[in-house]
Short mmCIF file of N, CA and C in Angstrom, two decimals:
data_model
loop_
_atom_site.label_atom_id
_atom_site.label_comp_id
_atom_site.label_asym_id
_atom_site.label_seq_id
_atom_site.Cartn_x
_atom_site.Cartn_y
_atom_site.Cartn_z
N MET A 692 9.81 -14.76 13.48
CA MET A 692 8.34 -14.38 13.44
C MET A 692 7.95 -13.03 13.88
N LYS A 693 8.82 -12.58 14.73
CA LYS A 693 8.46 -11.15 15.14
C LYS A 693 8.64 -10.16 13.94
N TYR A 694 9.74 -10.46 13.13
CA TYR A 694 9.98 -9.61 11.94
C TYR A 694 8.86 -9.56 10.76
N PHE A 695 8.37 -10.93 10.82
CA PHE A 695 7.36 -11.04 9.72
C PHE A 695 6.05 -10.25 10.10
N VAL A 696 5.77 -10.31 11.43
CA VAL A 696 4.50 -9.30 11.86
C VAL A 696 4.83 -7.97 11.53
N TYR A 697 5.91 -7.44 11.73
CA TYR A 697 6.25 -6.14 11.52
C TYR A 697 6.11 -5.71 10.12
N ILE A 698 6.72 -6.60 9.41
CA ILE A 698 6.71 -6.44 7.71
C ILE A 698 5.28 -6.50 7.30
N LEU A 699 4.48 -7.42 7.98
CA LEU A 699 3.04 -7.46 7.54
C LEU A 699 2.36 -6.21 7.85
N ILE A 700 2.61 -5.84 9.20
CA ILE A 700 1.91 -4.53 9.66
C ILE A 700 2.38 -3.29 8.54
N LEU A 701 3.52 -3.17 8.17
CA LEU A 701 3.87 -2.14 7.34
C LEU A 701 3.28 -2.15 6.07
N VAL A 702 3.21 -3.48 5.41
CA VAL A 702 2.52 -3.72 4.21
C VAL A 702 1.03 -3.38 4.25
N LEU A 703 0.39 -3.85 5.24
CA LEU A 703 -1.10 -3.48 5.68
C LEU A 703 -1.27 -2.11 5.59
N GLY A 704 -0.20 -1.34 6.22
CA GLY A 704 -0.45 0.10 6.47
C GLY A 704 -0.33 0.77 5.05
N PHE A 705 0.50 0.19 4.35
CA PHE A 705 0.66 0.86 2.75
C PHE A 705 -0.53 0.60 2.05
N LEU A 706 -1.12 -0.53 2.03
CA LEU A 706 -2.19 -0.77 1.31
C LEU A 706 -3.51 -0.24 1.78
N ILE A 707 -3.72 -0.19 3.07
CA ILE A 707 -4.86 0.60 3.70
C ILE A 707 -4.81 2.12 3.34
N GLY A 708 -3.55 2.60 3.56
CA GLY A 708 -3.49 4.01 3.17
C GLY A 708 -3.60 4.49 1.64
N SER A 709 -3.43 3.44 0.74
CA SER A 709 -3.46 3.54 -0.62
C SER A 709 -5.02 3.61 -0.96
N THR A 710 -5.72 2.54 -0.43
CA THR A 710 -7.20 2.49 -0.42
C THR A 710 -8.04 3.65 0.05
N CYS A 711 -7.54 4.21 1.26
CA CYS A 711 -8.10 5.47 1.66
C CYS A 711 -7.93 6.67 0.83
N GLY A 712 -6.73 6.69 0.33
CA GLY A 712 -6.43 7.66 -0.70
C GLY A 712 -7.26 7.58 -1.93
N GLU A 713 -7.59 6.44 -2.56
CA GLU A 713 -8.48 6.26 -3.60
C GLU A 713 -9.97 6.58 -3.23
N ILE A 714 -10.29 6.29 -2.04
CA ILE A 714 -11.65 6.61 -1.55
C ILE A 714 -11.79 8.08 -1.57
N LEU A 715 -10.91 8.65 -0.88
CA LEU A 715 -10.92 10.05 -0.80
C LEU A 715 -10.90 10.82 -2.16
N ARG A 716 -10.16 10.18 -3.14
CA ARG A 716 -10.07 10.89 -4.48
C ARG A 716 -11.55 10.89 -4.90
N LEU A 717 -12.14 9.73 -4.90
CA LEU A 717 -13.45 9.60 -5.45
C LEU A 717 -14.56 10.61 -4.70
N LEU A 718 -14.47 10.73 -3.32
CA LEU A 718 -15.32 11.57 -2.67
C LEU A 718 -15.05 13.13 -2.78
N LEU A 719 -13.99 13.36 -3.24
CA LEU A 719 -13.45 14.94 -3.20
C LEU A 719 -14.47 15.62 -4.23
N PRO A 720 -15.06 16.93 -3.81
CA PRO A 720 -15.71 17.66 -4.83
C PRO A 720 -14.80 18.08 -5.93
N ILE A 721 -15.43 18.46 -7.15
CA ILE A 721 -14.67 18.62 -8.38
C ILE A 721 -13.72 19.86 -8.35
N ARG A 722 -14.24 20.80 -7.43
CA ARG A 722 -13.27 21.96 -7.19
C ARG A 722 -11.93 21.72 -6.49
N TYR A 723 -11.83 20.49 -5.93
CA TYR A 723 -10.49 20.16 -5.44
C TYR A 723 -9.82 19.06 -6.29
N ALA A 724 -10.46 18.83 -7.57
CA ALA A 724 -9.77 17.85 -8.44
C ALA A 724 -8.30 18.44 -8.96
N GLY A 725 -8.02 19.72 -8.79
CA GLY A 725 -6.73 20.29 -9.20
C GLY A 725 -5.57 19.97 -8.33
N LEU A 726 -6.10 19.53 -6.98
CA LEU A 726 -4.90 19.27 -5.95
C LEU A 726 -4.33 17.69 -6.43
N GLN A 727 -3.11 18.05 -6.96
CA GLN A 727 -2.36 16.78 -7.45
C GLN A 727 -2.08 15.82 -6.38
N ILE A 728 -1.88 16.24 -5.40
CA ILE A 728 -1.38 15.39 -4.12
C ILE A 728 -2.49 14.38 -3.87
N PHE A 729 -3.76 14.77 -3.92
CA PHE A 729 -4.83 13.84 -3.80
C PHE A 729 -5.15 13.06 -4.86
N THR A 730 -5.04 13.53 -6.10
CA THR A 730 -5.56 12.66 -7.37
C THR A 730 -4.73 11.95 -8.02
N GLN A 731 -3.28 12.20 -7.91
CA GLN A 731 -2.40 11.33 -8.59
C GLN A 731 -1.79 10.27 -7.89
N GLY A 732 -1.75 9.15 -8.68
CA GLY A 732 -1.25 7.95 -8.12
C GLY A 732 -0.33 7.29 -9.16
N TYR A 733 0.45 6.38 -8.82
CA TYR A 733 1.25 5.68 -9.78
C TYR A 733 1.13 4.03 -9.50
N LEU A 734 1.28 3.34 -10.58
CA LEU A 734 1.07 2.01 -10.52
C LEU A 734 2.64 1.39 -10.51
N ALA A 735 2.95 0.74 -9.43
CA ALA A 735 4.30 0.32 -9.34
C ALA A 735 4.21 -1.29 -9.38
N GLY A 736 5.21 -1.96 -10.04
CA GLY A 736 5.03 -3.45 -10.22
C GLY A 736 5.48 -3.89 -11.57
N PHE A 737 5.17 -5.07 -11.92
CA PHE A 737 5.69 -5.53 -13.20
C PHE A 737 4.57 -6.42 -13.90
N ALA A 738 4.66 -6.45 -15.19
CA ALA A 738 3.63 -7.18 -15.90
C ALA A 738 3.63 -8.61 -15.54
N PRO A 739 2.50 -9.40 -15.65
CA PRO A 739 2.49 -10.86 -15.53
C PRO A 739 3.48 -11.45 -16.29
N VAL A 740 4.03 -12.51 -15.62
CA VAL A 740 4.99 -13.49 -16.27
C VAL A 740 4.32 -14.74 -16.21
N GLY A 741 4.06 -15.46 -17.49
CA GLY A 741 3.35 -16.61 -17.84
C GLY A 741 4.32 -17.83 -18.04
N ILE A 742 4.03 -18.76 -17.23
CA ILE A 742 4.62 -20.19 -17.39
C ILE A 742 3.67 -21.14 -18.17
N GLU A 743 3.90 -21.58 -19.14
CA GLU A 743 2.95 -22.47 -19.84
C GLU A 743 3.42 -23.89 -19.55
N LEU A 744 2.74 -24.90 -18.95
CA LEU A 744 2.95 -26.14 -18.80
C LEU A 744 2.24 -27.05 -19.66
N LYS A 745 2.25 -28.27 -19.69
CA LYS A 745 1.47 -29.14 -20.50
C LYS A 745 0.00 -29.12 -19.95
N ILE A 746 -0.21 -29.15 -18.60
CA ILE A 746 -1.44 -29.32 -18.11
C ILE A 746 -2.07 -28.07 -17.38
N ALA A 747 -1.20 -26.96 -17.41
CA ALA A 747 -1.77 -25.55 -16.72
C ALA A 747 -0.93 -24.31 -17.27
N HIS A 748 -1.48 -23.37 -17.17
CA HIS A 748 -0.82 -22.01 -17.40
C HIS A 748 -1.03 -21.24 -16.26
N ILE A 749 0.29 -20.81 -15.71
CA ILE A 749 0.36 -20.15 -14.50
C ILE A 749 1.03 -18.66 -14.90
N ASP A 750 0.40 -17.56 -14.27
CA ASP A 750 0.78 -16.28 -14.35
C ASP A 750 1.17 -15.62 -12.91
N PHE A 751 2.36 -15.03 -12.87
CA PHE A 751 2.67 -14.28 -11.78
C PHE A 751 3.06 -12.89 -12.18
N GLY A 752 2.34 -11.90 -11.16
CA GLY A 752 2.56 -10.60 -11.41
C GLY A 752 1.87 -9.78 -10.30
N ILE A 753 2.37 -8.54 -10.06
CA ILE A 753 1.81 -7.80 -8.97
C ILE A 753 2.11 -6.15 -9.48
N LYS A 754 1.03 -5.52 -9.12
CA LYS A 754 0.99 -4.03 -9.25
C LYS A 754 0.47 -3.32 -7.98
N VAL A 755 0.86 -2.42 -7.65
CA VAL A 755 0.48 -1.71 -6.42
C VAL A 755 0.30 -0.21 -6.79
N LEU A 756 -0.85 0.22 -6.41
CA LEU A 756 -1.12 1.72 -6.54
C LEU A 756 -0.38 2.51 -5.28
N VAL A 757 0.40 3.51 -5.74
CA VAL A 757 1.04 4.32 -4.76
C VAL A 757 0.73 5.69 -4.89
N ASN A 758 0.19 6.20 -3.94
CA ASN A 758 -0.04 7.69 -3.86
C ASN A 758 0.26 8.33 -2.56
N PHE A 759 -0.16 9.52 -2.22
CA PHE A 759 0.35 10.22 -1.12
C PHE A 759 -0.19 9.70 0.29
N PHE A 760 -1.38 8.98 0.24
CA PHE A 760 -2.05 8.58 1.33
C PHE A 760 -1.41 6.99 1.60
N SER A 761 -0.77 6.31 0.63
CA SER A 761 -0.19 5.21 0.99
C SER A 761 1.12 5.38 1.89
N TRP A 762 1.90 6.45 1.58
CA TRP A 762 2.89 6.99 2.33
C TRP A 762 2.50 7.30 3.79
N VAL A 763 1.26 7.94 3.83
CA VAL A 763 0.87 8.28 5.19
C VAL A 763 0.51 7.09 5.91
N GLY A 764 -0.18 6.10 5.38
CA GLY A 764 -0.50 4.81 6.13
C GLY A 764 0.82 4.11 6.49
N LEU A 765 1.87 4.14 5.53
CA LEU A 765 3.20 3.42 5.88
C LEU A 765 3.87 4.16 7.16
N PHE A 766 3.60 5.50 7.18
CA PHE A 766 4.18 6.09 8.37
C PHE A 766 3.55 6.02 9.63
N VAL A 767 2.19 5.92 9.58
CA VAL A 767 1.37 5.58 10.67
C VAL A 767 1.66 4.13 11.26
N ALA A 768 1.76 3.33 10.26
CA ALA A 768 1.97 1.80 10.63
C ALA A 768 3.36 1.69 11.37
N SER A 769 4.47 2.35 10.77
CA SER A 769 5.76 2.34 11.35
C SER A 769 5.83 2.96 12.79
N LEU A 770 5.09 4.16 12.79
CA LEU A 770 5.01 4.80 14.19
C LEU A 770 4.34 3.98 15.17
N SER A 771 3.42 3.06 14.91
CA SER A 771 2.61 2.26 15.74
C SER A 771 3.72 1.04 16.03
N VAL A 772 4.42 0.59 15.30
CA VAL A 772 5.35 -0.42 15.56
C VAL A 772 6.32 0.17 16.39
N LEU A 773 6.87 1.16 16.23
CA LEU A 773 7.88 1.97 17.06
C LEU A 773 7.40 2.13 18.48
N ILE A 774 6.19 2.61 18.58
CA ILE A 774 5.59 2.86 20.05
C ILE A 774 5.43 1.53 20.65
N LYS A 775 5.00 0.49 19.88
CA LYS A 775 4.76 -0.84 20.59
C LYS A 775 6.11 -1.38 20.98
N GLU A 776 7.12 -1.02 20.25
CA GLU A 776 8.45 -1.62 20.72
C GLU A 776 9.10 -0.86 21.89
N LEU A 777 8.81 0.61 21.91
CA LEU A 777 9.31 1.30 22.93
C LEU A 777 8.62 1.03 24.16
N THR A 778 7.38 0.82 24.26
CA THR A 778 6.54 0.55 25.54
C THR A 778 6.79 -0.93 25.91
N SER A 779 7.07 -1.89 24.99
CA SER A 779 7.38 -3.23 25.58
C SER A 779 8.66 -3.53 26.34
N LYS A 780 9.74 -2.65 26.05
CA LYS A 780 10.94 -2.72 26.63
C LYS A 780 10.96 -2.11 28.03
N GLN A 781 9.93 -1.56 28.42
CA GLN A 781 9.99 -0.96 29.74
C GLN A 781 9.44 -1.91 30.78
#
């Protein structure tokens, strides 16, 4: 259960960082639009896979936006987990 919480914290840090990066990209003035580190993002994932049954059609798929701030969010989340672990062992 402990590892599940850590993985959840890291995934949430990644997603929150990605969201903050997109918000910052929208709020940046046009003169900063040339900064590729803020404006460029990549979609990672796979296309939906469909399963057709007699009574239902089910689709599975995931796509995640990856940008610079998603990695910053992952770093901050992992740093917080590390600090929590180091302080709890004392």
